[in-house]
PDB file of C-alpha atoms in Angstrom:
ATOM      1  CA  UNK A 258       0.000   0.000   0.000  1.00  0.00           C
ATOM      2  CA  UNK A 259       1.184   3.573  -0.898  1.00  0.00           C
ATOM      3  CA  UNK A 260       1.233   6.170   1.601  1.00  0.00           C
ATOM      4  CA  UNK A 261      -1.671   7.881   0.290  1.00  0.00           C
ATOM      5  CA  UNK A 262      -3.554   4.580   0.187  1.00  0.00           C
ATOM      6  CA  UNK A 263      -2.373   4.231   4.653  1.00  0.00           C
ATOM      7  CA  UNK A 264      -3.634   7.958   5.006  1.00  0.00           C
ATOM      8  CA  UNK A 265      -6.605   7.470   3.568  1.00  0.00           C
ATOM      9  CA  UNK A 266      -7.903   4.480   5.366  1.00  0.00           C
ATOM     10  CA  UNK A 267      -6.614   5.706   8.435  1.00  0.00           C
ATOM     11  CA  UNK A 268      -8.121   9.142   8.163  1.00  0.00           C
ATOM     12  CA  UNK A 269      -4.810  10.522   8.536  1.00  0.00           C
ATOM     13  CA  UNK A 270      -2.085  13.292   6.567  1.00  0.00           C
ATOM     14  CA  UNK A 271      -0.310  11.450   4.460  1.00  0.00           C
ATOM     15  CA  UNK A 272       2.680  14.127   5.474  1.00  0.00           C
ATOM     16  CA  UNK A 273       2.320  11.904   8.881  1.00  0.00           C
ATOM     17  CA  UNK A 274       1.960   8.904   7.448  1.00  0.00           C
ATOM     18  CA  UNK A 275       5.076   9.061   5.184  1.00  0.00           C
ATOM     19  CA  UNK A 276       6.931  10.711   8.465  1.00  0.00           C
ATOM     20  CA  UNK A 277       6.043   7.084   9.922  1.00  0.00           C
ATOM     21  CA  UNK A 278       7.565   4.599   6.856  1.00  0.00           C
ATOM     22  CA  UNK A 279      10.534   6.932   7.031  1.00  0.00           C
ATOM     23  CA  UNK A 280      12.905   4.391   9.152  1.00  0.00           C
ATOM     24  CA  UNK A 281      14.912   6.382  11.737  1.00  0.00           C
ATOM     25  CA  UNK A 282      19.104   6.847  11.377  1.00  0.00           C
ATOM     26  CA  UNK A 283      20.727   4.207  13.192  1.00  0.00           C
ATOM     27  CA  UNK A 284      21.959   6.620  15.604  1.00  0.00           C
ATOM     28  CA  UNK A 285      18.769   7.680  16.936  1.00  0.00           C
ATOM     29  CA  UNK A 286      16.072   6.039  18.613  1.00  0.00           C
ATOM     30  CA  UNK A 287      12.717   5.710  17.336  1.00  0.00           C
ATOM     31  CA  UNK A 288      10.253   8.156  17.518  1.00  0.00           C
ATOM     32  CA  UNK A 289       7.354   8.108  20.068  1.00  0.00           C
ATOM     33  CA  UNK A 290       3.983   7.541  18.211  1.00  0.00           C
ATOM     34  CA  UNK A 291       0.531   9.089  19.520  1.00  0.00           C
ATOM     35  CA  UNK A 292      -1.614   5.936  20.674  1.00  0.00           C
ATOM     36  CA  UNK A 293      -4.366   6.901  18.523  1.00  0.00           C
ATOM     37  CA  UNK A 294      -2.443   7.394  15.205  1.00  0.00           C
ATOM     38  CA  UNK A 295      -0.885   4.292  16.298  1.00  0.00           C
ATOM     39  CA  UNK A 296      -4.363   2.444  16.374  1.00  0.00           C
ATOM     40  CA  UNK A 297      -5.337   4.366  13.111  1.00  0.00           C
ATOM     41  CA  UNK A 298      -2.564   2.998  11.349  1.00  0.00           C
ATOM     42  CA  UNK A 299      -2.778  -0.767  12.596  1.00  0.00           C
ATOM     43  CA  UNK A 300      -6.405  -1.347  12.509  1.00  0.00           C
ATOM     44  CA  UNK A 301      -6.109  -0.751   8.886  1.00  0.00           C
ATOM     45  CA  UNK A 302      -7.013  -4.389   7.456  1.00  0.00           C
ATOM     46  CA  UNK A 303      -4.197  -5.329   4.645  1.00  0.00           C
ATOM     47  CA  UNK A 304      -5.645  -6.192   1.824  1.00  0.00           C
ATOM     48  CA  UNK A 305      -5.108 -10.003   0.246  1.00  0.00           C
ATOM     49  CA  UNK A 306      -2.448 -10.752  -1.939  1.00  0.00           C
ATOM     50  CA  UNK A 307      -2.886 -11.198  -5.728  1.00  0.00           C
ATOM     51  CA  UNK A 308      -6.682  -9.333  -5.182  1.00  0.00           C
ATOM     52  CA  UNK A 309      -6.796  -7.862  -8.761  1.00  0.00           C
ATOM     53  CA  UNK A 310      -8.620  -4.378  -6.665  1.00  0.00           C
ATOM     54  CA  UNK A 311      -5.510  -3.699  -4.479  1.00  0.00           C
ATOM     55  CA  UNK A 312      -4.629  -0.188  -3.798  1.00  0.00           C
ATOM     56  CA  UNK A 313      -1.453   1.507  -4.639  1.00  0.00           C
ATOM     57  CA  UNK A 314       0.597   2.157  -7.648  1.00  0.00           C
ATOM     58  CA  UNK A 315       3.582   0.369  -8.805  1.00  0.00           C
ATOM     59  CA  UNK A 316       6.415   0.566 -11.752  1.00  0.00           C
ATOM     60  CA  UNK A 317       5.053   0.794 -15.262  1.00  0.00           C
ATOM     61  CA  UNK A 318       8.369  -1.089 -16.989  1.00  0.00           C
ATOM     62  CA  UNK A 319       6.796  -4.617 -16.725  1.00  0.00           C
ATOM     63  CA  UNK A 320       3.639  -3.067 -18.484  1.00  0.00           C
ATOM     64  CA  UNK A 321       5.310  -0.828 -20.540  1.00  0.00           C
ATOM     65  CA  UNK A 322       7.650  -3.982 -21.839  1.00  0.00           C
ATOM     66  CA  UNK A 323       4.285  -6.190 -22.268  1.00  0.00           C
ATOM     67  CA  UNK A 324       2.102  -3.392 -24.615  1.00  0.00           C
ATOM     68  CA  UNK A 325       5.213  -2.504 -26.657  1.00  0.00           C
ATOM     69  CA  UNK A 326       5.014  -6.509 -27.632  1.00  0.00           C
ATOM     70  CA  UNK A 327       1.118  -6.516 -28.106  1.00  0.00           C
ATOM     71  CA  UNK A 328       2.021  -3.344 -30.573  1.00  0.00           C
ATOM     72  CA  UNK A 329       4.708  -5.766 -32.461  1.00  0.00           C
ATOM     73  CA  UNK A 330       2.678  -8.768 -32.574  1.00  0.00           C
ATOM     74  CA  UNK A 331      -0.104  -6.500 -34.518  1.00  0.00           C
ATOM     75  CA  UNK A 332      -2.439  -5.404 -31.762  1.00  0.00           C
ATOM     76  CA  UNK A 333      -3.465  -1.885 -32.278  1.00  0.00           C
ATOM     77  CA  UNK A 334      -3.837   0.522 -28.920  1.00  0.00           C
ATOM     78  CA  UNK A 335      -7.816   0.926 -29.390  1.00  0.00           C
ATOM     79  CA  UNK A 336      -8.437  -3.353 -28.917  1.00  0.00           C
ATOM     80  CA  UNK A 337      -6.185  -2.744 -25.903  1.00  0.00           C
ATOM     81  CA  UNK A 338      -7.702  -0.356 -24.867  1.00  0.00           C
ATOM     82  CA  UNK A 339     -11.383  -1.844 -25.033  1.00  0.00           C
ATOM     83  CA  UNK A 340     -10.284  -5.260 -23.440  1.00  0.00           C
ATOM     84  CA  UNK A 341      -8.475  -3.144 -20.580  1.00  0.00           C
ATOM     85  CA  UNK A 342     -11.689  -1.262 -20.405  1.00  0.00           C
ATOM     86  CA  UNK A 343      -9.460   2.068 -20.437  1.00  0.00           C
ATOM     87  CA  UNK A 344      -9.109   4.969 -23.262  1.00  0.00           C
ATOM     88  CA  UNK A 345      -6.277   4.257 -26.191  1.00  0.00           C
ATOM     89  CA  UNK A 346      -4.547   7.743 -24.646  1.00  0.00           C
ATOM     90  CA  UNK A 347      -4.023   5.556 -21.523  1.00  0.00           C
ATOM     91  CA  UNK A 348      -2.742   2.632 -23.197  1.00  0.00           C
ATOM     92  CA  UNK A 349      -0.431   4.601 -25.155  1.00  0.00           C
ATOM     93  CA  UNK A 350       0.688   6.702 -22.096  1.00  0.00           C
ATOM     94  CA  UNK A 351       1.542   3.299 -20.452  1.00  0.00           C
ATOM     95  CA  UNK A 352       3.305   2.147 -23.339  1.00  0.00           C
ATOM     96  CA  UNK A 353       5.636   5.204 -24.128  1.00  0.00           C
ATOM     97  CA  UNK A 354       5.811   7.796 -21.264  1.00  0.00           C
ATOM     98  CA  UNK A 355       4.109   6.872 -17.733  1.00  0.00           C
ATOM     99  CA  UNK A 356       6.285   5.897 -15.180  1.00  0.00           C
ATOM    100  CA  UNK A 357       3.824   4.299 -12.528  1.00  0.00           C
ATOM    101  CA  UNK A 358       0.575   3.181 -12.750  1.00  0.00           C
ATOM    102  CA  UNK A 359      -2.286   1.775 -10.747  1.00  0.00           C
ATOM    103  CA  UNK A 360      -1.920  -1.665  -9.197  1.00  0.00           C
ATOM    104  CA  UNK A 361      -4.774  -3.247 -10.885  1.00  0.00           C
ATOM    105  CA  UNK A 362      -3.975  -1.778 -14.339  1.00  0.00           C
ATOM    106  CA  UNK A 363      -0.692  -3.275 -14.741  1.00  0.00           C
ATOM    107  CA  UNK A 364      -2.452  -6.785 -13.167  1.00  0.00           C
ATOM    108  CA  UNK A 365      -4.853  -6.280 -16.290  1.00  0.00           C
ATOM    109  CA  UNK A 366      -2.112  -5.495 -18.758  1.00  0.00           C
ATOM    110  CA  UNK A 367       0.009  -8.909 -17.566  1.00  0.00           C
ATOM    111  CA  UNK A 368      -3.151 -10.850 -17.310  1.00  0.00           C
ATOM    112  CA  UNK A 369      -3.966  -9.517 -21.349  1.00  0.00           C
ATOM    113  CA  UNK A 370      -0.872 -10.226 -22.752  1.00  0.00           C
ATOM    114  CA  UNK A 371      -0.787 -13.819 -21.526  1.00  0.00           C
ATOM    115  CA  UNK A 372      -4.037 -14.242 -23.345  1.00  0.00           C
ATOM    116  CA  UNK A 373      -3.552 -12.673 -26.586  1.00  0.00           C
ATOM    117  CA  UNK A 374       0.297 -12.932 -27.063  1.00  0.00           C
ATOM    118  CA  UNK A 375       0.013 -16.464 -28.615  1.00  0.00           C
ATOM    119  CA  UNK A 376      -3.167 -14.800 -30.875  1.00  0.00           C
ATOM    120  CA  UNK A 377      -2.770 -13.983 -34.598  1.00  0.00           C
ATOM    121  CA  UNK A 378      -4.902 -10.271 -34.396  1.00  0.00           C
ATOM    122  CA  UNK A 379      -6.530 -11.353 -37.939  1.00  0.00           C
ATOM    123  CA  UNK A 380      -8.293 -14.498 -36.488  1.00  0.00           C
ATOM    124  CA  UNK A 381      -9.560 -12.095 -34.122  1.00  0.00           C
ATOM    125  CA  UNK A 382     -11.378  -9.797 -36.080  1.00  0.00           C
ATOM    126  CA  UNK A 383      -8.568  -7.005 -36.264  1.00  0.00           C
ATOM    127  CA  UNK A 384      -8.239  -5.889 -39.648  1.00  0.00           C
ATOM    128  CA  UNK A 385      -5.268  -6.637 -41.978  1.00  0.00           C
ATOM    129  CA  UNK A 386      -4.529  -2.771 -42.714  1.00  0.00           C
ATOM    130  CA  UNK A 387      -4.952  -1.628 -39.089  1.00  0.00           C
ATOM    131  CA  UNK A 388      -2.186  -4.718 -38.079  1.00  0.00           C
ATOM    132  CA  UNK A 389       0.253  -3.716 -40.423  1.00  0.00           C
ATOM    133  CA  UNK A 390      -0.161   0.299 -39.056  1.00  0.00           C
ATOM    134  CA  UNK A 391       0.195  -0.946 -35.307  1.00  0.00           C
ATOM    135  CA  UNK A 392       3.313  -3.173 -36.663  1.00  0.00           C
ATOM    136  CA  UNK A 393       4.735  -0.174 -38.214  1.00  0.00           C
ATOM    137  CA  UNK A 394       4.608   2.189 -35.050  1.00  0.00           C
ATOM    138  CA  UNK A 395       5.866  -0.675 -33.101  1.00  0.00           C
ATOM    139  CA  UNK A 396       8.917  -0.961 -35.097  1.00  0.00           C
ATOM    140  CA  UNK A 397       9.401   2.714 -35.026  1.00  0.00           C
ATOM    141  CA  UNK A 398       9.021   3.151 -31.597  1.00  0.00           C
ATOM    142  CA  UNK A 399      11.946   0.703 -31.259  1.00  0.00           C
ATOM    143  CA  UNK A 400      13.824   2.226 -33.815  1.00  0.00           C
ATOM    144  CA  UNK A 401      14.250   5.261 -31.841  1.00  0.00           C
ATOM    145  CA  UNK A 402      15.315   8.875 -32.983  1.00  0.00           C
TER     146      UNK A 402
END
């Protein structure tokens, strides 16, 4: 969970709560905590691994690295972006620029690309022209300036 996320379930700043996941020098000694931010803070239930809804943001690389080979193997941003349930700007932010992105995003983007990797985009309705175009940008995207 991101600090933000911490703050607010706990109905806290997140100035404080980032003040807290800020480990102290080894040279000091840690800081005393008020006993009701400290009961804020651990009543917050953690939410279950691998639950496709968890909070927070994370890298966008991994993602990134998986829509730049869905863009290769001839599947254009807007199919993407329709199967992700998100707009093609987002899909193409992920791919070229963003740096993080939500949790359950980049869950959606690995779970995708397992599916349709293996997929020829023809046999799945995407037509010939638009594959070749998607193709294209893919290869100069890689190309590079």
């Amino acid at each position: 969970m991101s600090a933000q996320d911490i703050a607010d379930r706990a109905g806290l700043s997140v100035t404080l709560v980032r003040r807290l996941l800020r480990t102290p020098a080894p040279s000091l000694t840690a800081r005393d905590i008020a006993r009701t931010t400290a009961d804020a803070v651990l009543g917050i239930p953690l939410p279950t691994r691998r639950t496709p809804t968890a909070p927070g943001l994370t890298d966008a690389v991994e993602a990134s690295r998986l829509l730049a080979d869905l863009a290769r193997a001839g599947w254009p941003a807007t199919t993407l972006a329709q199967r992700l349930n998100v707009s093609s700007r987002t899909v193409a932010e992920v791919r070229d620029q963003r740096r993080r992105l939500h949790l359950d995003l980049a869950l959606r983007i690995r779970r995708l690309h397992r599916h349709l990797i293996g997929l020829d985009p023809a046999g799945c309705g995407i037509h010939p022209a638009d594959i070749a175009r998607t193709r294209a940008a893919a290869a100069r995207r890689t190309a590079g300036p």
